Coordinates of C-alpha atoms in Angstrom, one line a residue:
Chain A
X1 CA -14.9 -43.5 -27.7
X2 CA -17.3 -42.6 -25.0
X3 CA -16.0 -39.1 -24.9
X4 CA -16.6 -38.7 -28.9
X5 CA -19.9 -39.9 -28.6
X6 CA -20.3 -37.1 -25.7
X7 CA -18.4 -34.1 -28.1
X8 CA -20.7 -35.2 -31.0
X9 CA -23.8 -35.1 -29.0
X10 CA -23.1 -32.3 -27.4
X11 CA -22.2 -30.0 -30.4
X12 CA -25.4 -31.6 -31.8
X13 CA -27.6 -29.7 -29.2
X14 CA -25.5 -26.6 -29.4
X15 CA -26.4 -26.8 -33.2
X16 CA -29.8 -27.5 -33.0
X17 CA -30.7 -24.4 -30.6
X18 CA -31.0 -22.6 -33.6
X19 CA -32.0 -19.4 -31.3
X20 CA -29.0 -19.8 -29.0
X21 CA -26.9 -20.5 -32.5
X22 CA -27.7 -17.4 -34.0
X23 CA -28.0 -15.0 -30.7
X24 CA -24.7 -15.9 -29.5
X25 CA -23.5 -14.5 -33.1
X26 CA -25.8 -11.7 -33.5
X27 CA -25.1 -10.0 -30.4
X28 CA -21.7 -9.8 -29.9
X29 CA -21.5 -9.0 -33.9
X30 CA -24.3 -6.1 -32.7
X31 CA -22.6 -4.7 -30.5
X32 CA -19.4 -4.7 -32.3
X33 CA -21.0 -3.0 -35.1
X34 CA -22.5 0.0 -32.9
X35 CA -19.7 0.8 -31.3
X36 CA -17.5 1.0 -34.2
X37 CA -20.1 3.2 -35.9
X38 CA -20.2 5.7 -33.1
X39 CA -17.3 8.4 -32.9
X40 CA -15.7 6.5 -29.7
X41 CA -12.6 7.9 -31.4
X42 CA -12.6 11.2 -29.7
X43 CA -13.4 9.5 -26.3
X44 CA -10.5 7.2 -26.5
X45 CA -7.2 8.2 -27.4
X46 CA -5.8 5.7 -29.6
X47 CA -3.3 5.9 -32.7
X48 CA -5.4 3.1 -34.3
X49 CA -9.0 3.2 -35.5
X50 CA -11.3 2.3 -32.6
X51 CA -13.3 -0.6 -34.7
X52 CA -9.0 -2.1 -35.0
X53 CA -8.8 -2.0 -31.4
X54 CA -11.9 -3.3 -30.5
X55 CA -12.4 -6.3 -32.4
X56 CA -9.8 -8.5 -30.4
X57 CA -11.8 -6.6 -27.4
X58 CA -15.3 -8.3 -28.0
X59 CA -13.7 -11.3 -29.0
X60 CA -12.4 -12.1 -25.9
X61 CA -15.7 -10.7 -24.4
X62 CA -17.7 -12.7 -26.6
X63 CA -15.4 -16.2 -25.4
X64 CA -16.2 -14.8 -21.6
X65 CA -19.8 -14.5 -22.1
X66 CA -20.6 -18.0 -23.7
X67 CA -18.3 -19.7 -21.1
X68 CA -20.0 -17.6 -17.9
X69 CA -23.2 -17.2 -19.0
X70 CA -24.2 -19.4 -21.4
X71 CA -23.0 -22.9 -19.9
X72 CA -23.6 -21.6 -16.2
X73 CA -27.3 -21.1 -17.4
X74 CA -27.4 -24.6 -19.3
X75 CA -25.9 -26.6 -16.9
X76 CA -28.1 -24.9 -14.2
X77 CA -31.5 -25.5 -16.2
X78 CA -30.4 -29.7 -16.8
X79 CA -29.5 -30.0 -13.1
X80 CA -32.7 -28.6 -11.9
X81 CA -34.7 -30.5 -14.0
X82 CA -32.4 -33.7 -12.8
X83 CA -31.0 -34.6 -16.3
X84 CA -27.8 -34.5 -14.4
X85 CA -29.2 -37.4 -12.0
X86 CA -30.0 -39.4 -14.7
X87 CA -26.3 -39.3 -16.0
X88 CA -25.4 -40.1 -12.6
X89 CA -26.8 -43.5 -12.4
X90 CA -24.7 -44.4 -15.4
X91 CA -20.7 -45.4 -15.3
X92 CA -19.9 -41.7 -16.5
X93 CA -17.7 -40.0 -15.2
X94 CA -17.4 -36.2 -13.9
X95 CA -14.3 -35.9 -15.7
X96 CA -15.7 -37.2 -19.2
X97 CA -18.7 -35.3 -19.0
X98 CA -17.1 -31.6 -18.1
X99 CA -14.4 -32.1 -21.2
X100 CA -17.1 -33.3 -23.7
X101 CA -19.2 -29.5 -22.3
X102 CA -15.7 -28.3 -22.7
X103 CA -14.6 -29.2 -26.1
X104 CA -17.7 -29.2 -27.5
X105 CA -18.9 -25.4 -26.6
X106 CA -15.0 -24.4 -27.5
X107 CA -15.9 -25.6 -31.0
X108 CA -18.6 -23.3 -31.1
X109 CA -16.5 -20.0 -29.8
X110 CA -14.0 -20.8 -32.8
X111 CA -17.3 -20.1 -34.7
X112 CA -17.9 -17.1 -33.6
X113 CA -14.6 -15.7 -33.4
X114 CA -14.5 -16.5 -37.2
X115 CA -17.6 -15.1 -37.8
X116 CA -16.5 -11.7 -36.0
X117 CA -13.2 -11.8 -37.5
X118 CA -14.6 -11.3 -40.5
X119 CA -16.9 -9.1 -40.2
X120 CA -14.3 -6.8 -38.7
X121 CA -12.2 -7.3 -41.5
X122 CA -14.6 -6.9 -44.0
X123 CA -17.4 -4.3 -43.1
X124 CA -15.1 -2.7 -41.2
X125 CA -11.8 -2.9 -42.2
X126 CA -9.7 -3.8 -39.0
X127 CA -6.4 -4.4 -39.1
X128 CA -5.7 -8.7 -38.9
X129 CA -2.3 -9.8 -38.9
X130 CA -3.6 -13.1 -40.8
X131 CA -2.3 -15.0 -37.6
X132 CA -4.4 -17.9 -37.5
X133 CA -2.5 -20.5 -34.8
X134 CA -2.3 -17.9 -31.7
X135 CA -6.2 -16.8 -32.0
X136 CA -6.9 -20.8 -32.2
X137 CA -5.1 -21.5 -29.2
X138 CA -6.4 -18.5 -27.7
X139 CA -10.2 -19.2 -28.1
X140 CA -9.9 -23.3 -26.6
X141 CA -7.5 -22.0 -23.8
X142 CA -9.5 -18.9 -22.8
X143 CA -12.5 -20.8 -23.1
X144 CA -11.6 -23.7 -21.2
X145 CA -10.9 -21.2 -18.0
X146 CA -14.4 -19.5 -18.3
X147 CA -16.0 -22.1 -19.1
X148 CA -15.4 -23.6 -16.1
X149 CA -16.4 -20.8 -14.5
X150 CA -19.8 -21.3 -15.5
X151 CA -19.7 -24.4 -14.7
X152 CA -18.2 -23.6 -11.1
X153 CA -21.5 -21.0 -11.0
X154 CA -23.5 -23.8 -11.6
X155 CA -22.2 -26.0 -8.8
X156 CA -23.2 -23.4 -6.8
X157 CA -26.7 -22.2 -7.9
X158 CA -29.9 -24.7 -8.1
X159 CA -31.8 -22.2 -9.8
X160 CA -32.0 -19.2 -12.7
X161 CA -32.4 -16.7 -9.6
X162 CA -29.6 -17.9 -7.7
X163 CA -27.3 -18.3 -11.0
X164 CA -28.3 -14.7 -12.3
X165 CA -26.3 -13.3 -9.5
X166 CA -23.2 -14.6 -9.5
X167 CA -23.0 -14.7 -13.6
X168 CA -23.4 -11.3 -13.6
X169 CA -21.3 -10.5 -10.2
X170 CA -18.4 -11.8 -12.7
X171 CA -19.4 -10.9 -16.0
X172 CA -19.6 -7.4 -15.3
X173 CA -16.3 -6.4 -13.4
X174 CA -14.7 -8.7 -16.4
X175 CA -15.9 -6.5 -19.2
X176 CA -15.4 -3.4 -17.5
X177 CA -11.6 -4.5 -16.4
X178 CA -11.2 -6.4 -19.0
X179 CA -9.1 -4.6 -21.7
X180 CA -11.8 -5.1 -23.8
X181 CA -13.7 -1.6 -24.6
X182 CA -10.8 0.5 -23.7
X183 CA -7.3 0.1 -22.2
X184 CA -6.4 -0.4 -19.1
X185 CA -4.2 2.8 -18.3
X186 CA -7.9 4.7 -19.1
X187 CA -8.5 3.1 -15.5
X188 CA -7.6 4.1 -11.8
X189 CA -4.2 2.5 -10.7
X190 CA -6.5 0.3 -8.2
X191 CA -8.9 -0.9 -10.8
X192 CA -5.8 -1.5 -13.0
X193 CA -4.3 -3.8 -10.4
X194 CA -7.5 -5.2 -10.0
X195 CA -7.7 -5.5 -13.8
X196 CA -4.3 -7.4 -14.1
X197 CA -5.5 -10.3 -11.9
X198 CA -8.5 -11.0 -14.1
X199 CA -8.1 -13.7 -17.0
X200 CA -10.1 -11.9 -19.6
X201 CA -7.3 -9.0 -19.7
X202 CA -4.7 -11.3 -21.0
X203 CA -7.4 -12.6 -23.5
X204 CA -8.4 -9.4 -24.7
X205 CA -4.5 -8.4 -25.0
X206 CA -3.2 -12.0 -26.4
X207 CA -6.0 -11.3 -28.9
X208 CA -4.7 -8.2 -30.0
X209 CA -1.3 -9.0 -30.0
X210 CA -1.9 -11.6 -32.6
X211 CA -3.9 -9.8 -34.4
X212 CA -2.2 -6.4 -34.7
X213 CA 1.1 -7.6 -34.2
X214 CA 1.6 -11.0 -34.0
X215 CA 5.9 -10.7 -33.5
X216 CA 5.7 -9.5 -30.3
X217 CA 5.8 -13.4 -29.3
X218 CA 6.6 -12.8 -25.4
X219 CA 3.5 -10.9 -25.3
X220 CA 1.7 -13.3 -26.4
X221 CA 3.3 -16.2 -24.5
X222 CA 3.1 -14.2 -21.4
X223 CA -0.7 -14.4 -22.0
X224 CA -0.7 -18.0 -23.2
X225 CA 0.7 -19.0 -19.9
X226 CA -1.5 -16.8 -17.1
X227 CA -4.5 -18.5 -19.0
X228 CA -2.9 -21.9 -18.9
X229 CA -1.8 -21.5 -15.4
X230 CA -6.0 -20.1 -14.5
X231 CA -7.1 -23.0 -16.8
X232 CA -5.0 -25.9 -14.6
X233 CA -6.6 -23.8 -11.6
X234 CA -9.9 -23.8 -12.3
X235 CA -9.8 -27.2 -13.7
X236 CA -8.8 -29.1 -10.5
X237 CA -11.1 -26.3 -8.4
X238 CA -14.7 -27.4 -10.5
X239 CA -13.7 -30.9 -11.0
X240 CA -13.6 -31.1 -6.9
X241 CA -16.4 -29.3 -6.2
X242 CA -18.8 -29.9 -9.3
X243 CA -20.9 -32.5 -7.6
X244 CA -21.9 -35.8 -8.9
X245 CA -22.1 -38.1 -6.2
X246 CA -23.3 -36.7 -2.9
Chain B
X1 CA -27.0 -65.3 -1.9
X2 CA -29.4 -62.7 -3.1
X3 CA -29.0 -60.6 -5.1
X4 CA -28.7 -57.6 -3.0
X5 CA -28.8 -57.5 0.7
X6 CA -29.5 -54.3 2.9
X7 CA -28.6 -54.7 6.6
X8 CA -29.9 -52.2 8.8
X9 CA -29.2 -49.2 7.0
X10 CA -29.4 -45.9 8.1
X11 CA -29.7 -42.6 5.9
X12 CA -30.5 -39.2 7.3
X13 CA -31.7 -36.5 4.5
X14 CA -32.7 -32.8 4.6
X15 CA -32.9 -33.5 8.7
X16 CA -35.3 -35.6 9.0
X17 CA -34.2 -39.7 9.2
X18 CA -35.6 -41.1 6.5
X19 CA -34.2 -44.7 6.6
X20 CA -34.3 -46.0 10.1
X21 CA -32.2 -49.1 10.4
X22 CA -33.9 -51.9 7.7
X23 CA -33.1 -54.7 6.3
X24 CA -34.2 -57.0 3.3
X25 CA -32.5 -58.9 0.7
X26 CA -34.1 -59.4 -3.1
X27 CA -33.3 -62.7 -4.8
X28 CA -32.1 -62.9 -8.4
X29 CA -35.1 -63.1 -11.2
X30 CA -38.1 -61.7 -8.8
X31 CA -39.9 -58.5 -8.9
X32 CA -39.5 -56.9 -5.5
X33 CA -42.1 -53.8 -4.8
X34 CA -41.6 -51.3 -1.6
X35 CA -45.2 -50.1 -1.2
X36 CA -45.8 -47.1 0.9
X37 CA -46.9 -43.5 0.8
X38 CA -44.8 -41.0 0.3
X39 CA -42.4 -40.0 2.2
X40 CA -41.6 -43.2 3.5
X41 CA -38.3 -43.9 2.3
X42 CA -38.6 -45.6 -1.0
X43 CA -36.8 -43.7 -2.9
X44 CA -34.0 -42.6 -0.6
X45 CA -33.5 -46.5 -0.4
X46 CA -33.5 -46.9 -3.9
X47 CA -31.0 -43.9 -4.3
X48 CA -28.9 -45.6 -2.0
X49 CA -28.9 -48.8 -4.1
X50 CA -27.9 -47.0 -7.6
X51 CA -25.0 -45.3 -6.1
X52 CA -26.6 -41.7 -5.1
X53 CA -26.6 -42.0 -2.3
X54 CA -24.1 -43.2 0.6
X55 CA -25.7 -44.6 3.4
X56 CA -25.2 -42.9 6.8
X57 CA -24.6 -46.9 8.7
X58 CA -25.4 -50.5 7.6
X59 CA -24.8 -52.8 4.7
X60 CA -26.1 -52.8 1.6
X61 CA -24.5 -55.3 -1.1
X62 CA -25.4 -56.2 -4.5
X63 CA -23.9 -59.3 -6.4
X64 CA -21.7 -59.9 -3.4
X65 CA -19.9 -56.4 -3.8
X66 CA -20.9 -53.3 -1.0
X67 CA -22.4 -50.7 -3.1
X68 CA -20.6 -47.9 -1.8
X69 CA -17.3 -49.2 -2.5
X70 CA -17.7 -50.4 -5.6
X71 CA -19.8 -47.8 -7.4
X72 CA -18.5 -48.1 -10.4
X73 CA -18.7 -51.7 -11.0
X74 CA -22.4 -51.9 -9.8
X75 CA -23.4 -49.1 -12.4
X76 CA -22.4 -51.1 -15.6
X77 CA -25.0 -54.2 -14.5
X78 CA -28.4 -51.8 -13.2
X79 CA -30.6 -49.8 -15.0
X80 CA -32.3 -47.5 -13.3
X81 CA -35.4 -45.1 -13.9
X82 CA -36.0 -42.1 -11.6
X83 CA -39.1 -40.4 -10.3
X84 CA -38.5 -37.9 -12.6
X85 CA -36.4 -38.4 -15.7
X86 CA -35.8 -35.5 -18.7
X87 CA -33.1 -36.3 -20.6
X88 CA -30.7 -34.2 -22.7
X89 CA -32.7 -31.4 -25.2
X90 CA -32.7 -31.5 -28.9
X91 CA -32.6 -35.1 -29.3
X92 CA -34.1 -38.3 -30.5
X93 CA -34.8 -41.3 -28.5
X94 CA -32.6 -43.0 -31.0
X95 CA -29.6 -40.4 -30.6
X96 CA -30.5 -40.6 -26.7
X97 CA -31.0 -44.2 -26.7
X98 CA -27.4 -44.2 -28.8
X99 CA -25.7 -41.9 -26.2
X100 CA -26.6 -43.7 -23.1
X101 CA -25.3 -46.6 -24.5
X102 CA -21.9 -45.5 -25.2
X103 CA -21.6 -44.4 -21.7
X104 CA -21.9 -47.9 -20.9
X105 CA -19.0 -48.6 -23.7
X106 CA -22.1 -50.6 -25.2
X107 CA -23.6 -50.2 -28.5
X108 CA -27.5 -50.6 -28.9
X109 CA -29.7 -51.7 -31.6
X110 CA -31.9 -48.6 -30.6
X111 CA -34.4 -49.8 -33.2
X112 CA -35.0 -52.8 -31.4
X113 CA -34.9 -51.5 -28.1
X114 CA -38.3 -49.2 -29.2
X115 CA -39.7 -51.7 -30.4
X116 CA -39.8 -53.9 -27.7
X117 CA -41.7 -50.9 -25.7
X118 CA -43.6 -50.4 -28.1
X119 CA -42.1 -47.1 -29.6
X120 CA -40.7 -47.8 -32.9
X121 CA -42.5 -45.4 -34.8
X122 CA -40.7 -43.0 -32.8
X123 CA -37.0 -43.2 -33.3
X124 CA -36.9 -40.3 -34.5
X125 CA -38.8 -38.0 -32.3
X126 CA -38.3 -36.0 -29.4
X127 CA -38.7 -36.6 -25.6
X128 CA -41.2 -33.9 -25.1
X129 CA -42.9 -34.9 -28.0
X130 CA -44.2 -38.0 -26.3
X131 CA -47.6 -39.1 -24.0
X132 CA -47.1 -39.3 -20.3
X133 CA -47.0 -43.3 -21.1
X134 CA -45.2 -43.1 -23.8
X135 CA -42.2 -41.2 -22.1
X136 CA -42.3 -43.9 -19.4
X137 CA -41.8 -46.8 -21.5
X138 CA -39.0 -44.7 -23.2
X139 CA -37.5 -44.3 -20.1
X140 CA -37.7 -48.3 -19.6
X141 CA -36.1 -48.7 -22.8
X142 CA -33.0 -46.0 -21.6
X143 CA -32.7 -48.1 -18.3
X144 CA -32.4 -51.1 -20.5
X145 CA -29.5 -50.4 -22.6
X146 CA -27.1 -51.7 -20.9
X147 CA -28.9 -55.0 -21.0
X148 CA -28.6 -54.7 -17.0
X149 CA -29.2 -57.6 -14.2
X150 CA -31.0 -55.5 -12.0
X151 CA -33.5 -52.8 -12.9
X152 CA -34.7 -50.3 -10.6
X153 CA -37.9 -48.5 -11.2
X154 CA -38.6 -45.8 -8.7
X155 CA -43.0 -44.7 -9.2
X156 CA -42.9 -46.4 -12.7
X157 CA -46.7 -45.8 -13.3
X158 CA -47.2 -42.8 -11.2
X159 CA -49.5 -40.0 -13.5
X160 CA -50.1 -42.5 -15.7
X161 CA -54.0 -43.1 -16.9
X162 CA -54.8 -46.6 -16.3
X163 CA -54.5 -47.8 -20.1
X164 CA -50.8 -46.1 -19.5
X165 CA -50.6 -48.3 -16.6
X166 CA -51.3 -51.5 -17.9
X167 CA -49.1 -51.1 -20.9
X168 CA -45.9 -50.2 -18.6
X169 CA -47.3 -53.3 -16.1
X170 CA -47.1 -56.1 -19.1
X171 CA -43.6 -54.5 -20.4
X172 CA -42.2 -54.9 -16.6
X173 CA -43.3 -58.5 -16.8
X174 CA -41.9 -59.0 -19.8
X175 CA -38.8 -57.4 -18.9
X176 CA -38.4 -60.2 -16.0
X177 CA -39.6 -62.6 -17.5
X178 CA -36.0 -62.8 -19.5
X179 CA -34.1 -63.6 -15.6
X180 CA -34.3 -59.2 -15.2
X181 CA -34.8 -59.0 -11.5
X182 CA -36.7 -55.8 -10.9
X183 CA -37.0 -53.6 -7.7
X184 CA -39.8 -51.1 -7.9
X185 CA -41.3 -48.6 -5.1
X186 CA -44.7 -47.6 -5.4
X187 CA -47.3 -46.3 -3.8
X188 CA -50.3 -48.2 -6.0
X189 CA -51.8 -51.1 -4.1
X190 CA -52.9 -53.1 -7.1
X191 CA -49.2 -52.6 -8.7
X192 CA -47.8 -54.2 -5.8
X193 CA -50.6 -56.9 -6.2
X194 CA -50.0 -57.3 -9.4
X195 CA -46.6 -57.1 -10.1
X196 CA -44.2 -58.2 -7.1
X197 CA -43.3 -61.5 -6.2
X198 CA -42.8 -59.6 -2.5
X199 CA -43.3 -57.2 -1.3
X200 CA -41.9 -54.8 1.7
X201 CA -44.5 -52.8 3.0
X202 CA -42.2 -49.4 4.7
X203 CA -43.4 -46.6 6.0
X204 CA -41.6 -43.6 7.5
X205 CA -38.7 -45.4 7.5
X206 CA -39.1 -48.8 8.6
X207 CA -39.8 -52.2 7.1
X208 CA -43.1 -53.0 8.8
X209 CA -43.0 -56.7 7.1
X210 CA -41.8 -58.5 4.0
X211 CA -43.8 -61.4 2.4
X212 CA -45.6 -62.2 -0.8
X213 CA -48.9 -60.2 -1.1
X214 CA -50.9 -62.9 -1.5
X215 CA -50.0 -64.5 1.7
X216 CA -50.1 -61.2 3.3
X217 CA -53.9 -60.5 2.6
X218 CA -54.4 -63.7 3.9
X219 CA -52.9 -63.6 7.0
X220 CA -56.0 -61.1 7.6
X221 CA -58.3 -62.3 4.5
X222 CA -60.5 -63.5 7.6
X223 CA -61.7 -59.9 7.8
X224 CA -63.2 -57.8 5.6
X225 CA -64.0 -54.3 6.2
X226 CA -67.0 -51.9 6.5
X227 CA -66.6 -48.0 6.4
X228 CA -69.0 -45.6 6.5
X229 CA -68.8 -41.7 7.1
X230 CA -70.3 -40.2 10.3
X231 CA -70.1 -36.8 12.0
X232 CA -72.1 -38.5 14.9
X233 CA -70.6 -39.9 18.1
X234 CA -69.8 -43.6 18.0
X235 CA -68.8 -45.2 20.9
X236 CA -66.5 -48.4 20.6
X237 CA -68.6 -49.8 22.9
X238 CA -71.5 -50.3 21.1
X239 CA -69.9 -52.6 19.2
X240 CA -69.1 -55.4 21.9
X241 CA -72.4 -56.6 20.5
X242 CA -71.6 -57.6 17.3
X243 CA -68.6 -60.2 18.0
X244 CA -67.3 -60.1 14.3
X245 CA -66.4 -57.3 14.3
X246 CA -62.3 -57.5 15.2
X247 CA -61.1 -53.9 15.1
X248 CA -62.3 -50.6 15.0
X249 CA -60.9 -48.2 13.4
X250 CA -61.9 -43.9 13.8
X251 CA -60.4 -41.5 11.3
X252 CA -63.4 -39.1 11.7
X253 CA -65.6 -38.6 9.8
X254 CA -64.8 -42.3 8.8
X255 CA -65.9 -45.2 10.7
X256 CA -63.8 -48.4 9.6
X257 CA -64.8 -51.6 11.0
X258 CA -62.6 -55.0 10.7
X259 CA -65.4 -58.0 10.2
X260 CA -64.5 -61.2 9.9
X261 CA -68.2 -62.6 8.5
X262 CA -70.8 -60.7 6.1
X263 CA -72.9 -62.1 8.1
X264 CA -72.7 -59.0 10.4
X265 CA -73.0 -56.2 7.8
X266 CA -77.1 -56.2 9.2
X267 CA -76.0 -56.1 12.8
X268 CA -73.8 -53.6 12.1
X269 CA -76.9 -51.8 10.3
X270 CA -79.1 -52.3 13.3
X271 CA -76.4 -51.3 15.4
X272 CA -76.6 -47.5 14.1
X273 CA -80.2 -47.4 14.1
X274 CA -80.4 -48.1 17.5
X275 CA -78.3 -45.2 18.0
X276 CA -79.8 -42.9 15.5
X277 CA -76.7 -42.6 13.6
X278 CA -77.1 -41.0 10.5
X279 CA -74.3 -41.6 7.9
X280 CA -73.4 -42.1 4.6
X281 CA -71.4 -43.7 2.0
X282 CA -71.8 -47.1 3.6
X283 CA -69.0 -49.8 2.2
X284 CA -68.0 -53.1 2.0
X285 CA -64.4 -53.7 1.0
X286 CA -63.0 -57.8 1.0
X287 CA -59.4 -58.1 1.6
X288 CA -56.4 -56.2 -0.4
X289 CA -53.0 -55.1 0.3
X290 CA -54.7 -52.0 2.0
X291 CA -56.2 -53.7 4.6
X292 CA -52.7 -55.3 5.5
X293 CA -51.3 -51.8 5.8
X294 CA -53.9 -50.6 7.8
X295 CA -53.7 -53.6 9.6
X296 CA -49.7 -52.6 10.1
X297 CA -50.3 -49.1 11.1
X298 CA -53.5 -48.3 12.3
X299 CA -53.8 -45.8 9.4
X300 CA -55.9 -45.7 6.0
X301 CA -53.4 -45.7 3.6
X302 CA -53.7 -42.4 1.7
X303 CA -53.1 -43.4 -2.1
X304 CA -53.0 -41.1 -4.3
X305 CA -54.3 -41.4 -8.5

């Protein structure tokens, strides 16, 4: 009961930051637009059209982004200003208050992955395979993992400056490894190996997969698993060192 | 048995010690104040108390159990308000008051709850929508959710203007006057005068002494006290002259003098002339809680407004 009061409340405040709301769509949907406008085609050699390829791309970017960036920044802001402290004195739990963030902001990415699905489908006529379990399971499990790794960050950082670093310092190598803009053989072999260790890879790919073609189920159970075995990871990693109690 | 019972307890924090080995015990149904500047080690004690903390050595126990063991349990029965307290964004004190409750497995009549500190026309507004005093007593309400048996208020008045004040001081009474025992820190004199049943007077660290104000002005309520400020010399000597006069005290350019008659305020007076001491702001304070402190330390109590 306690954790349904948490889930409701805190998908209230995601609601209710009407800016954060609507940015976290806009952008992503921004950027998916412009680069499917511009002729990336004859950068990329691809037998599909670029805005196809793509949209599983930003989708998983988009999941990465409001798990790094947005919670690391959230969490960091409530425990500087000791709303955390204040939860502390009460009987909640660690473990009761990092699924409520969890489920509650996962709720939100489904959001937006709808919403980008179909403007992709729509405006821009990318292929979707109509799939609508694997890209459901994809979006909680894959934003579980980095979603805890924003709120790993903000275990680590007390402030905006400290958190800007290390958001970013993960952020970046994930989009640019990350099978999102552009495949992975378009790298060095190092980067690619690199590439192959990182999480949002198998997002971006189990993306694809189910939306382009959804049959090739050990693909997409190959990625299902690396996230789930990441998710378990990270899960016992923050829950240890998230601190609550000193 | 009280209610809680510290035993020489020891916290170091941020390298410096800032509990040093005290002891006290509160008894169930009074309001116990810490008085002392800041930095003495209020609120690390209180930390340690609510769970926050774990002390370095020593006891502390509350309703027979040792806090840091039974963390949990303890946390259902307190309430607590911090220093500082923000509270989740984007919502009303009725959705807060609603939230905090169910972490307690609780439900609240968050109406009610307003009400009673004086805030029910604003169930449905937001935290930072709210006076300095207003966000106080909402913070009182939050601590009282769980209908708790001990409350802990850490600087409940702090910032506030004095009508603020006074409100927060009659809602605290209130509060214990329905068997709520309440432990506050503070660094406000008259609150502890007011207020506190006891009170332990600690400074950097240590309990200098524990008793009920009243009887701790009038341990000294023989003396009152003249000040006056000086950038002359003024010898202690000179004073061996005026025989009530007890203690003197030199925090230049202050002169404090403890008197234990009025009768010498004009030797005191003649006393300067003789000397040609010019000065100024020339005062004559009768006993408070301030007196007992510098009586404790040899130091004016710096309070702050």
């Amino acid at each position: 009961m306690t954790l349904w009061i948490l889930f409701k409340t805190n998908f209230k405040i995601i609601i209710r930051d009407k800016k954060g709301f609507f940015w976290g769509i806009i952008l992503p949907a921004g950027l998916y637009i412009a680069l499917s406008i511009l002729p990336v085609d004859s950068l990329i050699k691809l037998n599909i059209k670029y805005s196809t390829y793509l949209l599983p791309g930003i989708i998983a970017m988009t999941i990465m982004q409001a798990g790094i960036y947005s919670l690391a920044y959230w969490m960091v802001d409530l425990k500087s200003r000791g709303v955390v402290k204040r939860l502390q004195v009460t009987p909640l739990k660690k473990s009761e208050l990092i699924i409520s963030l969890l489920l509650s902001r996962a709720l939100y990415m489904l959001i937006q992955v709808v919403f980008l699905t179909l403007l992709g489908v729509f405006f821009f006529g990318a292929d979707f395979s109509g799939n609508l379990l694997f890209p459901f399971i994809l979006t909680v499990l894959g934003g579980f993992v980095f979603l805890l790794f924003g709120l790993l960050i903000a275990s680590f950082a007390d402030t905006y400056h400290a958190a800007a670093p290390m958001t970013a310092g993960l952020g970046l190598p994930f989009i640019f490894l990350g099978n999102v803009f552009y495949p992975l053989d378009a790298l060095p072999a190092v980067l690619q190996t690199i590439a192959k260790a990182l999480p949002l890879n198998y997002l971006a790919e189990g993306f694809r997969t189910a939306y382009l073609s959804p049959e090739n189920l050990e693909i997409i159970y190959k990625d299902l698993f690396i996230l789930l075995v990441w998710e378990v990871a990270m899960f016992v990693l923050t829950l240890s060192i998230f601190k609550f109690e000193e | 048995m009280s209610i809680i019972e510290v035993k020489n307890l020891n916290k170091a924090y941020n390298g410096t010690q800032a509990v040093r080995g005290i002891t006290f015990s509160v008894e169930k149904g009074e309001i116990y104040g810490i008085l002392g500047p800041n930095g003495a080690g209020k609120t690390t004690t209180l930390e340690i108390l609510e769970g926050l903390k774990s002390p370095d050595s020593g006891q502390a126990e509350m309703f027979g159990l040792e806090v840091a063991k039974n963390n949990g349990g303890i946390k259902k029965r307190i309430g607590v308000q911090l220093q500082h307290s923000e509270y989740l964004p984007a919502l009303s004190l009725k959705e807060l008051l609603e939230l905090f409750a169910a972490l307690y497995h609780k439900r609240v009549d968050s109406s009610e709850l307003l009400n009673f500190v004086g805030l029910g026309s604003k169930v449905n507004s937001y935290v930072n929508e709210l006076s300095g005093g207003q966000k106080q007593r909402f913070t009182l309400a939050s601590a009282l959710v769980n209908e708790p048996e001990v409350l802990f208020l850490d600087e409940p008045t702090t910032g506030l203007d004095p009508r603020a004040r006074r409100d927060v001081w009659e809602l605290i009474r209130q509060i214990n006057s329905k068997g709520i025992t309440v432990v506050l820190t503070t660094h406000y004199m008259e609150e502890a005068e007011y207020l506190c049943h006891r009170v332990a007077i600690m400074e950097q660290g240590k309990i200098l002494k524990i008793s009920e104000p009243k009887k701790l002005i009038e341990e000294i309520a023989n003396t009152s006290q003249v000040s006056f400020f000086t950038s002359d010399n003024v010898e202690e000597s000179w004073w061996k002259q005026v025989p009530e006069v007890e203690k003197v005290y030199s925090n230049y350019p202050k002169v404090i003098l403890e008197i234990n008659s009025l009768d010498s305020v004009s030797k005191i007076l003649s006393v300067l002339k003789a000397h040609n001491v010019s000065f100024s702001g020339f005062s004559l304070k009768t006993a408070t809680l301030e007196d007992v402190y510098l009586d404790l330390t040899g130091k004016e109590f710096e309070s702050e407004s």
